[in-house]
Coordinates of C-alpha atoms in Angstrom, one line a residue:
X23 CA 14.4 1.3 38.8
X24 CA 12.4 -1.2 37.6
X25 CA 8.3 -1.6 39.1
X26 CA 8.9 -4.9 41.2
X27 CA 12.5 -2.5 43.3
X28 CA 10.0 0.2 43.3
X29 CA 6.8 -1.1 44.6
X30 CA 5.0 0.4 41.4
X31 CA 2.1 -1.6 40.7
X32 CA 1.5 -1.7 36.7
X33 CA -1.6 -3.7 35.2
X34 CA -0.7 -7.0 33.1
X35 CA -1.2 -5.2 29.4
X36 CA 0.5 -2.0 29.7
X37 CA 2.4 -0.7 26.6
X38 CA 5.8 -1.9 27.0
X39 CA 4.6 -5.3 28.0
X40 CA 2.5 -5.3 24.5
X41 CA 6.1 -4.5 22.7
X42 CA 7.3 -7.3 23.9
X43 CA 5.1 -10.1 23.6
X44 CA 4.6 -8.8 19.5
X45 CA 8.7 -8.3 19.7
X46 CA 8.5 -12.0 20.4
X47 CA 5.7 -13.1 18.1
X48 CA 7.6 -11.9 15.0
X49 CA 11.1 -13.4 16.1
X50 CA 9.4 -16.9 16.6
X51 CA 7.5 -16.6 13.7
X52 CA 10.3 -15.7 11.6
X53 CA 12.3 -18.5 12.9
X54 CA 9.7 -20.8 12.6
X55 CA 8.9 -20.3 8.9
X56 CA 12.4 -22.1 8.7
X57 CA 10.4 -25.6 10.4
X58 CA 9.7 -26.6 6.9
X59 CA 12.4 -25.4 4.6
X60 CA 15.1 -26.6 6.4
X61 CA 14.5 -30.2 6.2
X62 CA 13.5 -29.5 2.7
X63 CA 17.2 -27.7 1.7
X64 CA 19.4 -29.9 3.8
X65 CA 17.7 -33.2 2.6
X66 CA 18.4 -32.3 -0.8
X67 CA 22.0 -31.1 -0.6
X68 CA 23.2 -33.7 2.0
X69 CA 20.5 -36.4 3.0
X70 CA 19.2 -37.4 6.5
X71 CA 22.0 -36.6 8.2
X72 CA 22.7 -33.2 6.8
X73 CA 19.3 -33.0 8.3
X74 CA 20.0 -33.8 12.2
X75 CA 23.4 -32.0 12.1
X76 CA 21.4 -28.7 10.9
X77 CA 18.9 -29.3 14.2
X78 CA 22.1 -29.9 16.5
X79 CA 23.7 -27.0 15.1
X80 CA 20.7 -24.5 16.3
X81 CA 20.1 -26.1 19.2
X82 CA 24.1 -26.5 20.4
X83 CA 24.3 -23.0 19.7
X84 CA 20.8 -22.1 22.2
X85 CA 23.5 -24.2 24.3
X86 CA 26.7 -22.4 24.0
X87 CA 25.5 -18.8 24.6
X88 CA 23.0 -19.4 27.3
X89 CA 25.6 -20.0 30.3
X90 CA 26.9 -16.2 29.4
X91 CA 23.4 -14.7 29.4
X92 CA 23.2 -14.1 33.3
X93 CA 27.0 -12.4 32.6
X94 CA 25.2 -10.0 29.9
X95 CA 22.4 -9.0 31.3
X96 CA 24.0 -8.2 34.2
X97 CA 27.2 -6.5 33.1
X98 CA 25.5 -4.7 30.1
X99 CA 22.2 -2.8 29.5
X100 CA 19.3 -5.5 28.9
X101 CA 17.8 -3.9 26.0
X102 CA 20.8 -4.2 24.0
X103 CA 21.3 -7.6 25.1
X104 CA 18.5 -8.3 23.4
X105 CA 19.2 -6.6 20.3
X106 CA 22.1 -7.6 19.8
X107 CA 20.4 -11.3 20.0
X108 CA 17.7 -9.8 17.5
X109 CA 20.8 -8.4 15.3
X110 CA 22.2 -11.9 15.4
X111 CA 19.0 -13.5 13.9
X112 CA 18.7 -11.0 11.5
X113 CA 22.7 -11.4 10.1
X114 CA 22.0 -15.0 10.1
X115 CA 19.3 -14.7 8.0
X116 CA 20.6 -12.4 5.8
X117 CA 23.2 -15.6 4.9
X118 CA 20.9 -17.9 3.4
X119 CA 20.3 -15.5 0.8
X120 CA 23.4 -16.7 -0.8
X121 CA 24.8 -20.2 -1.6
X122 CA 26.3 -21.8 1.0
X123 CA 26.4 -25.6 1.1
X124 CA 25.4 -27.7 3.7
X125 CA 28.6 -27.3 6.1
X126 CA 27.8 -23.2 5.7
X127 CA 24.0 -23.8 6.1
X128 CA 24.9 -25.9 9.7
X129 CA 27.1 -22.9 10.7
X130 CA 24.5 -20.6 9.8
X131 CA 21.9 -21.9 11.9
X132 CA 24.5 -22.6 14.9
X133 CA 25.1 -18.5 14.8
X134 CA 21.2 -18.1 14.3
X135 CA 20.4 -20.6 17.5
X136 CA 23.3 -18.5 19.7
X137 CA 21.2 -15.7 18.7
X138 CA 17.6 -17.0 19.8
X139 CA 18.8 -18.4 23.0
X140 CA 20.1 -15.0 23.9
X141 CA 17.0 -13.3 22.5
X142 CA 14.6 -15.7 24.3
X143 CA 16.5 -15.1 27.8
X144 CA 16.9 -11.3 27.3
X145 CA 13.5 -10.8 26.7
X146 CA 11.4 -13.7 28.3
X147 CA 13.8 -14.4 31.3
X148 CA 14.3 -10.6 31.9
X149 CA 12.5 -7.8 30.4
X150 CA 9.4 -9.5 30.5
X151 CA 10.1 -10.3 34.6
X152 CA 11.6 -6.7 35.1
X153 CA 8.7 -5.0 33.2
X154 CA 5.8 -6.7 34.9
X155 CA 4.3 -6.3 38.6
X156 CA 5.8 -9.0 40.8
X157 CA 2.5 -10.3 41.2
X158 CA 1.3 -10.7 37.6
X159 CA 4.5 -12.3 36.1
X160 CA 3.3 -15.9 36.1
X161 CA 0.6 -14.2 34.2
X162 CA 2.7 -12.6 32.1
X163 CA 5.2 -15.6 31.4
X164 CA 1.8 -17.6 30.5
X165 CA 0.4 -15.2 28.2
X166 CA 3.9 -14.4 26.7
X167 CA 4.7 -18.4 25.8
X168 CA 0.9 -18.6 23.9
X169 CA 2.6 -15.6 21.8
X170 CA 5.2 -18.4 21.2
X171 CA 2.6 -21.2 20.9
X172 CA 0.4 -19.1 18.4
X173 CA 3.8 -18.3 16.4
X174 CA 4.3 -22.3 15.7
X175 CA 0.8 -21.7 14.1
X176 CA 1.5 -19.6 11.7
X177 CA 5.2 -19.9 11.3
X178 CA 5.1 -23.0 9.0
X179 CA 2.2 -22.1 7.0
X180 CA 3.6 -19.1 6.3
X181 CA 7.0 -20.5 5.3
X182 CA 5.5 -22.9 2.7
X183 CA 3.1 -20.4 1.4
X184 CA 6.1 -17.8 0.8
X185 CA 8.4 -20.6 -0.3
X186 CA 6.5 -22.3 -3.1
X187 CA 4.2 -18.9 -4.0
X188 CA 7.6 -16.3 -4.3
X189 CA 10.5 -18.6 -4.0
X190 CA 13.5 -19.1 -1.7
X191 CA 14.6 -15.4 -1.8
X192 CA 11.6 -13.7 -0.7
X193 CA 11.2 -16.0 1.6
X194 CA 14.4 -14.8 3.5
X195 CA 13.4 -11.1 3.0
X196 CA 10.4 -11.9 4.3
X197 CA 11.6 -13.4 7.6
X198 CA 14.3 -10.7 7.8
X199 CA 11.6 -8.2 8.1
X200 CA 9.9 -9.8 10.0
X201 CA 12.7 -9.8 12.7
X202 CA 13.5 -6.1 11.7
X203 CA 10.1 -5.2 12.7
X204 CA 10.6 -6.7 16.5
X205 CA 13.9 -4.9 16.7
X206 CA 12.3 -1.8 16.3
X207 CA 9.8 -2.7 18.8
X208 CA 12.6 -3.6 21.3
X209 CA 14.5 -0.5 20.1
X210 CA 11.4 1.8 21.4
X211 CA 10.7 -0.3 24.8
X212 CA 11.2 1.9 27.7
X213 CA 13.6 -0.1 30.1
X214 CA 14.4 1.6 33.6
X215 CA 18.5 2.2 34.1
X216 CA 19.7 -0.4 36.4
X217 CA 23.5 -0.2 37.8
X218 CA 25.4 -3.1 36.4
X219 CA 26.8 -6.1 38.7
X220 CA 29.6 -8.2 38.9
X221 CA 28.3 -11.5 38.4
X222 CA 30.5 -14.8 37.3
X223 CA 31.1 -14.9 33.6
X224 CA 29.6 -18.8 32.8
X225 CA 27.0 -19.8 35.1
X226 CA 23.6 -22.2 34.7
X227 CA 22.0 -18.9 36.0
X228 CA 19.1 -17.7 33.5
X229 CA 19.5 -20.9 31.2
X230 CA 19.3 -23.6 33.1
X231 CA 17.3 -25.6 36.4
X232 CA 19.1 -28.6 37.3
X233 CA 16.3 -30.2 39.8
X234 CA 13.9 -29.4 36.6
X235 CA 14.7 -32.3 34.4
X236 CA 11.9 -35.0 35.9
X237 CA 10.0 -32.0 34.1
X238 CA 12.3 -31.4 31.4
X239 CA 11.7 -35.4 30.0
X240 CA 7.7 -35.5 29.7
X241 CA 7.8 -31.9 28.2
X242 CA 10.2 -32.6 25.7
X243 CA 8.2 -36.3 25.0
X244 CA 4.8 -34.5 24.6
X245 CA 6.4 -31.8 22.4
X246 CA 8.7 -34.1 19.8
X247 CA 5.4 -36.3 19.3
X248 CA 3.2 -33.2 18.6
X249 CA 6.0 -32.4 16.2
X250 CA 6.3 -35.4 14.5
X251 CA 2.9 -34.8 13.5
X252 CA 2.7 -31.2 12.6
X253 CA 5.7 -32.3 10.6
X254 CA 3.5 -34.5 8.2
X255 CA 0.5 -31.3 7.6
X256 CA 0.4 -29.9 4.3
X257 CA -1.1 -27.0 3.4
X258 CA -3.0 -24.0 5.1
X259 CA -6.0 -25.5 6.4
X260 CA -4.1 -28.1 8.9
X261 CA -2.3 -25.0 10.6
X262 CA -5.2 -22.6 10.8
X263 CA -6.9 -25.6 12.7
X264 CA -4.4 -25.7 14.4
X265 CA -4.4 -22.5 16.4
X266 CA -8.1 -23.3 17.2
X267 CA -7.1 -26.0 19.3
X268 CA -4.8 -23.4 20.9
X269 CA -7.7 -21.0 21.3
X270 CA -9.8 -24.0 23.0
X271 CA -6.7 -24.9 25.5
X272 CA -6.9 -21.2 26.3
X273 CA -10.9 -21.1 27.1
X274 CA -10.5 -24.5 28.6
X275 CA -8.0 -23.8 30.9
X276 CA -9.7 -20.5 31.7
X277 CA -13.2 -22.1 32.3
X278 CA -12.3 -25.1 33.9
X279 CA -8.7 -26.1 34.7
X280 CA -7.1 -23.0 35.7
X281 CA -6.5 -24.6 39.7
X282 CA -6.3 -28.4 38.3
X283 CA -2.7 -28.3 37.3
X284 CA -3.0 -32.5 36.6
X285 CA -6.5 -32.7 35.7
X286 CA -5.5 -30.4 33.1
X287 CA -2.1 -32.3 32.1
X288 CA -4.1 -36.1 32.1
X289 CA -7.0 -34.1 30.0
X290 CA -3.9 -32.6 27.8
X291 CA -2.8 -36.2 27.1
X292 CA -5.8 -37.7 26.4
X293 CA -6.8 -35.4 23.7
X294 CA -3.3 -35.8 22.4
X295 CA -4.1 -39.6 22.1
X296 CA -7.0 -38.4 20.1
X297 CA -5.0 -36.3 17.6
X298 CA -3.0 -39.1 16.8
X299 CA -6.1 -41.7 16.4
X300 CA -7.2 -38.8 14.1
X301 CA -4.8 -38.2 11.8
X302 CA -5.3 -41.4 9.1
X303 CA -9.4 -40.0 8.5
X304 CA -9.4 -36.3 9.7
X305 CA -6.3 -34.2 9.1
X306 CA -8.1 -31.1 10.2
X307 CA -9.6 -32.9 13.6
X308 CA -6.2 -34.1 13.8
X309 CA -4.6 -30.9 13.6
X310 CA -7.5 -29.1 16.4
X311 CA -6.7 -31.5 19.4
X312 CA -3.0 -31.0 18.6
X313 CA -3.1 -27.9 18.9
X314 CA -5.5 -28.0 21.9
X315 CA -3.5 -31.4 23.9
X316 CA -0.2 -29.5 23.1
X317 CA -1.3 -26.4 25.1
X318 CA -2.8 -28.0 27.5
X319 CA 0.3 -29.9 28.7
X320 CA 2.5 -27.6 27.6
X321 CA 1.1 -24.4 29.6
X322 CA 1.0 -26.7 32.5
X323 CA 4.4 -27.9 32.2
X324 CA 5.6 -24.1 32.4
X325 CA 4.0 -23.3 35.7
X326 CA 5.2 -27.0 37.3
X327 CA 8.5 -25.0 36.3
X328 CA 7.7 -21.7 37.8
X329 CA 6.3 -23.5 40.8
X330 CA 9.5 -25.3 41.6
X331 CA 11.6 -22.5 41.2
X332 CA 13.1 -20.1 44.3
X333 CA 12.2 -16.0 43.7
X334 CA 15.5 -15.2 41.9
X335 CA 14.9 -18.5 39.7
X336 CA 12.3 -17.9 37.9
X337 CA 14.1 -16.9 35.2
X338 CA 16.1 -20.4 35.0
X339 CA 12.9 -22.1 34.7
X340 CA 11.7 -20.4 32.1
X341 CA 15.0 -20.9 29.9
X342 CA 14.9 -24.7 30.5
X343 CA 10.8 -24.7 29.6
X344 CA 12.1 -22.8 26.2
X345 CA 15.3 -25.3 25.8
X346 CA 12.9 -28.8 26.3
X347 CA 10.3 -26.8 23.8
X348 CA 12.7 -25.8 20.8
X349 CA 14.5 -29.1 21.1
X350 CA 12.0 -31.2 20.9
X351 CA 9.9 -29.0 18.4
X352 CA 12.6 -29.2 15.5
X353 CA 13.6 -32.7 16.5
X354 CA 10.0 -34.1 16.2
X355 CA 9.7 -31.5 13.1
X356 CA 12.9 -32.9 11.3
X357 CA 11.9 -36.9 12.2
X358 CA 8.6 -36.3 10.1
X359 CA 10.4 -34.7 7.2
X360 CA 13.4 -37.4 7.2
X361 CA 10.7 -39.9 7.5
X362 CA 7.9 -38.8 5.6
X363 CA 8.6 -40.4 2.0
X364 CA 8.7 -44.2 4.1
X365 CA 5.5 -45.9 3.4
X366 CA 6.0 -47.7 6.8
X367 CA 6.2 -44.2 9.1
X368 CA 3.3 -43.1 11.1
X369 CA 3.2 -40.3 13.3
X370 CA 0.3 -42.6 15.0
X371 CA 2.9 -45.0 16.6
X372 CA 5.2 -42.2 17.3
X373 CA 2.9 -40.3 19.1
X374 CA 0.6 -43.0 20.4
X375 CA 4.4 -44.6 22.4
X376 CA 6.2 -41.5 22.6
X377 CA 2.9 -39.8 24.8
X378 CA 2.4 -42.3 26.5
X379 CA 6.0 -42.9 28.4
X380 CA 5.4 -38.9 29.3
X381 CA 1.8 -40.0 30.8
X382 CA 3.7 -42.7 32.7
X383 CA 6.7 -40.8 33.8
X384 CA 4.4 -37.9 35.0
X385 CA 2.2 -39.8 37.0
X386 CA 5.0 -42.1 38.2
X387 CA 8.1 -40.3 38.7
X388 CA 6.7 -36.4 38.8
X389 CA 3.2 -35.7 40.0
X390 CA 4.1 -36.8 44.2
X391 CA 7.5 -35.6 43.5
X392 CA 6.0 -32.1 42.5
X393 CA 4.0 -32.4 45.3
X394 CA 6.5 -32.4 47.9
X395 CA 9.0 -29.7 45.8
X396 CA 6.5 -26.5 45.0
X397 CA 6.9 -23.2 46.4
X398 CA 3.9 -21.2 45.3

């Protein structure tokens, strides 16, 4: 029986939930050491579209697995749900050590997007919920999607450094192990038996929250433009500046936001505005208030999701937080790269329109709206 059936109490950081929020680290970062290579290989074997077809690909297949997650998870043990998700990443990896053109290459990352979405949902929509005290898992759900956030850190840098310092090969071992290493963290989590159920094979259940999308559309807007931008950093410094600004969203929302949901969300955009303004003079002030708008919003966002959700939802809300973020982050992240080499492209306009309908839409169409609709 699991703690929140049994009226257990367990404190936020016990051991198991430690497992899991490094399990996910080192699966996101792994994944997102691909952000730069892939535009990089797929430009070069089959041009800009080769390029959009390759982010369709992984997130279609985030798509086509997650209406079968609620089936899994309940018919099946969780923890080897989630394996079996890891296992999936790892295979897919394993491919691009060979040769396989750019039709193989979208397949690939189809597979290896199937994979993550069932990852993600096995272990952020469930064992994460299952393994926490009912009353710490917004907690937990906050701290576990900054795990995510500081992975987008150091994900790209480390897939350029590997990359251009050891070449294409190593860089796939190195994400392989990376991924290896959270499956043996998963394979050693402690998960309490739970007797199967008989639920409907394809349901919206764990993957998606229908009545979510007014908060779907500005979270997906603030995301693409931040990743348009991150899209056009190069080299180590922009990304280690980056993950300050996450590091100042965290103590900001701490010291001063943490019960002014849209004070934080309007401060989020503003210093978003300033990364943009930033970017042409100072790539490394730039880079801290994207990292410290993004969070801002972003971490907002994901409790406006929480907060709208029934009790037995919460796991939806989560999925469709992860679906607008991964979407937009390789969308935004694959524009830059397509665009990069125009002389006439700049992330400034990009961000400056594209943040700007999300401030608009959120104050217009969500903030009374949200009002009206949250639970907790």
């Amino acid at each position: 029986m699991v703690a929140g059936i049994t009226g257990e109490r367990k404190p936020l950081w016990h051991a198991d939930f430690v497992k899991i929020l490094l399990a996910d680290f080192l699966v996101c970062l792994s994944l997102y050491m691909f952000l730069p290579a892939v535009p990089l290989y797929v430009w070069s074997a089959g041009g800009v579209w080769a390029v959009w077809t390759a982010v369709a690909a992984f997130v279609a297949g985030m798509c086509l697995t997650g209406p079968f997650c609620n089936y899994w998870l309940d018919a099946y043990r969780r923890k080897y749900v989630a394996l079996w998700g890891v296992a999936g990443v790892v295979a897919t990896t394993g491919l691009f050590l060979f040769e396989l053109g750019v039709a193989g290459f979208c397949l690939a990352r189809l597979v290896q997007g199937a994979a993550y979405g069932v990852f993600q949902i096995a272990v952020g929509g469930t064992l994460l919920l299952d393994l926490s005290d009912s009353g710490k898992r917004t907690e937990a759900a906050h701290v576990y999607y900054w795990f995510t956030r500081l992975a987008l850190a150091f994900g790209p840098l480390a897939g350029m450094v590997v990359i251009h310092d050891f070449g294409p090969r190593l860089f796939v071992v190195f994400s392989l192990a990376l991924s290896l290493c959270a499956a043996g963290l998963l394979w050693v989590l402690r998960v309490p038996f739970r007797a199967p159920l008989e639920p409907v094979l394809c349901s919206f259940d764990r993957f998606w929250l229908p009545r979510g999308w007014r908060i779907f559309v500005p979270l997906f807007l603030v995301v693409f433009a931040a990743a348009s931008v991150l899209g056009g950093f190069r080299g180590a410094l922009p990304y280690l500046f980056l993950s300050l600004g996450f590091w100042l969203a965290l103590t900001f929302h701490v010291l001063f936001f943490k019960e002014r949901l849209q004070v934080e969300l309007a401060a989020g955009f503003l210093v978003l505005f300033l990364s943009f303004l930033l970017y042409k003079y100072s790539e490394w002030g730039a880079a801290v208030c994207l990292g410290c708008g993004l969070g801002l919003a972003t971490s907002r966002y994901l409790l406006s999701y929480i907060r709208i959700c029934a009790h037995c939802e919460r796991a939806t809300a989560q999925a469709s937080y992860l679906l607008a973020w991964e979407f937009a982050l390789l969308s935004g992240y694959a524009l830059s790269s397509v665009t990069l080499k125009k002389e006439d492209f700049s992330p400034l306009c990009v961000g400056v329109a594209l943040v700007g309908v999300a401030a608009l839409f959120h104050f217009f169409f969500v903030r009374k709206w949200y009002a009206s609709h949250k639970r907790k």
